[in-house]
CSV table of C-alpha atoms in Angstrom, one decimal:
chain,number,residue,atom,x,y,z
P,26,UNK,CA,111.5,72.2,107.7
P,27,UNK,CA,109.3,71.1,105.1
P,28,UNK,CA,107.0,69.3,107.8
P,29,UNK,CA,106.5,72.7,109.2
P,30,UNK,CA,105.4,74.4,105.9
P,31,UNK,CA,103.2,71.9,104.9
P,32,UNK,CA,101.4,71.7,108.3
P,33,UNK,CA,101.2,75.7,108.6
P,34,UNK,CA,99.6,75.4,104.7
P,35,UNK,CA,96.8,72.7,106.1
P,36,UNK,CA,97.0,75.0,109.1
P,37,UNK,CA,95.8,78.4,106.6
P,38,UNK,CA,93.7,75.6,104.6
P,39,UNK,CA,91.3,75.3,107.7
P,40,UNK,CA,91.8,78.9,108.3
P,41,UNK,CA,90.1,79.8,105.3
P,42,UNK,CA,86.7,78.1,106.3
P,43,UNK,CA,85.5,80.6,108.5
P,44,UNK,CA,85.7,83.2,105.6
P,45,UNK,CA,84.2,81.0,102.8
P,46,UNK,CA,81.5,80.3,105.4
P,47,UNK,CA,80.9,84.3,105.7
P,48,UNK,CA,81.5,84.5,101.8
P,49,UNK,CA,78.4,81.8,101.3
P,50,UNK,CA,76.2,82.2,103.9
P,51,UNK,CA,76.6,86.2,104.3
P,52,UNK,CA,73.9,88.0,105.2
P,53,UNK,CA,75.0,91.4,103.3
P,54,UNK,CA,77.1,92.1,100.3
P,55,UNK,CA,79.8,93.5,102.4
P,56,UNK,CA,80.2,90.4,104.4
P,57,UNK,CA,80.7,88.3,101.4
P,58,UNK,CA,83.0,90.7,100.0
P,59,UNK,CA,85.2,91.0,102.9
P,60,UNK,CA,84.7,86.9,103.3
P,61,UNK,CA,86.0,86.6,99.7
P,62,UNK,CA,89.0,89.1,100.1
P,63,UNK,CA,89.9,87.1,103.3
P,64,UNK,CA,90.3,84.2,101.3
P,65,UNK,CA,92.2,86.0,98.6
P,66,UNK,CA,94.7,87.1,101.6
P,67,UNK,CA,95.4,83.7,103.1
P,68,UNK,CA,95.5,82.1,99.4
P,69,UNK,CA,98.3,84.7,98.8
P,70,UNK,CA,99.9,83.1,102.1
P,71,UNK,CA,99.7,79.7,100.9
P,72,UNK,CA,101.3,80.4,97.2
P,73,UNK,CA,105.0,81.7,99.2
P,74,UNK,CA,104.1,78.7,101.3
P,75,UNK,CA,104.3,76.0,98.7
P,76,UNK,CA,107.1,78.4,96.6
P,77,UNK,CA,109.1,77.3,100.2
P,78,UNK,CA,108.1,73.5,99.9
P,79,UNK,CA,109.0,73.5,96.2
P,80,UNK,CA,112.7,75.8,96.5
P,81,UNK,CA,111.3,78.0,94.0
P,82,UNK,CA,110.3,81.2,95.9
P,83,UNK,CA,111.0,83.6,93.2
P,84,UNK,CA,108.5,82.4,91.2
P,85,UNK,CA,105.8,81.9,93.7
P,86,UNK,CA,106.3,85.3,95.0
P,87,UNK,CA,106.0,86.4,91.7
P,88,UNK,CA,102.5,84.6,91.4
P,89,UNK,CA,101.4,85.5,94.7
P,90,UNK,CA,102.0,89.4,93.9
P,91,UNK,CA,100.0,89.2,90.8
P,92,UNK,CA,97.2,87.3,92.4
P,93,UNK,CA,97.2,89.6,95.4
P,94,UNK,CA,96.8,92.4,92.5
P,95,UNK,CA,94.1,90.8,91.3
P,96,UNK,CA,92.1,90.2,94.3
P,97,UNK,CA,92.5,93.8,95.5
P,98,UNK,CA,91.8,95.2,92.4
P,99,UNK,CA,88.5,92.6,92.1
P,100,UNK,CA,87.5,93.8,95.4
P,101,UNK,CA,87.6,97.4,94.5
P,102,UNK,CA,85.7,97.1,91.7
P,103,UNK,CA,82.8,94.6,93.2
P,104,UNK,CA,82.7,97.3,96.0
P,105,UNK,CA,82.3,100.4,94.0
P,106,UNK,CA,80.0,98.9,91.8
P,107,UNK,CA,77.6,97.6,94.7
P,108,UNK,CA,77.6,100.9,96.2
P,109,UNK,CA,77.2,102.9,92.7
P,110,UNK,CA,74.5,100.4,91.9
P,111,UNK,CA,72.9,98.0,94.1
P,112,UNK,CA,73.5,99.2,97.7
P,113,UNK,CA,75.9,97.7,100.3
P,114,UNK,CA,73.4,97.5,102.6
P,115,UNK,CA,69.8,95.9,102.7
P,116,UNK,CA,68.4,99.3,103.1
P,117,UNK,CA,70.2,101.7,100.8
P,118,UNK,CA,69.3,100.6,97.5
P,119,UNK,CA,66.0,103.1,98.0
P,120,UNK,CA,68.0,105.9,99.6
C-alpha cells in the first residue's frame, strides 16, 4: 500500500509542474495567482499523503489544514490587494 502512496505523491509531484510553470511564466497576475494556489492545493494533497506513508495521519491532517488556511487566506489577500492597488489585469491599472 505504501508503493501506491508514494507513486500517487511523485504522481501529484509532476502534477504540480504545469501550475508552477503558469505561476513563473504567467502572463497576468491572475494566472500566477491561480498557478500558486494550485500548487498550494496539490501540496495540501501530498501532506495526508505522506501522513499515510508515515501512520501518522492525525498529525498531517492537522498540518495540511493549517497550511490550506494559510494558502487560502494568502490568496485572498494578494488578490484584493492587486485589485485595490495594482490592477488584475494589464489594462486596469488606468481605469
Amino acid at each position: 500500500m505504501e508503493t501506491f502512496f508514494i507513486s500517487a505523491g511523485m504522481f501529484l509531484c509532476v502534477l504540480m509542474l504545469l501550475p508552477l510553470y503558469r505561476a513563473v511564466f504567467g502572463p497576468t497576475v491572475l494566472d500566477r495567482l491561480i498557478g500558486v494556489n494550485a500548487i498550494g492545493s496539490k501540496t495540501t494533497a501530498l501532506l495526508i499523503m505522506i501522513g499515510l506513508i508515515y501512520h501518522q495521519v492525525e498529525m498531517f491532517v492537522d498540518i495540511a489544514l493549517a497550511y490550506a488556511t494559510l494558502n487560502f487566506i494568502a490568496v485572498l489577500a494578494t488578490s484584493r490587494f492587486f485589485q485595490k492597488r495594482k490592477g488584475l489585469y494589464k489594462g486596469s491599472a488606468n481605469e
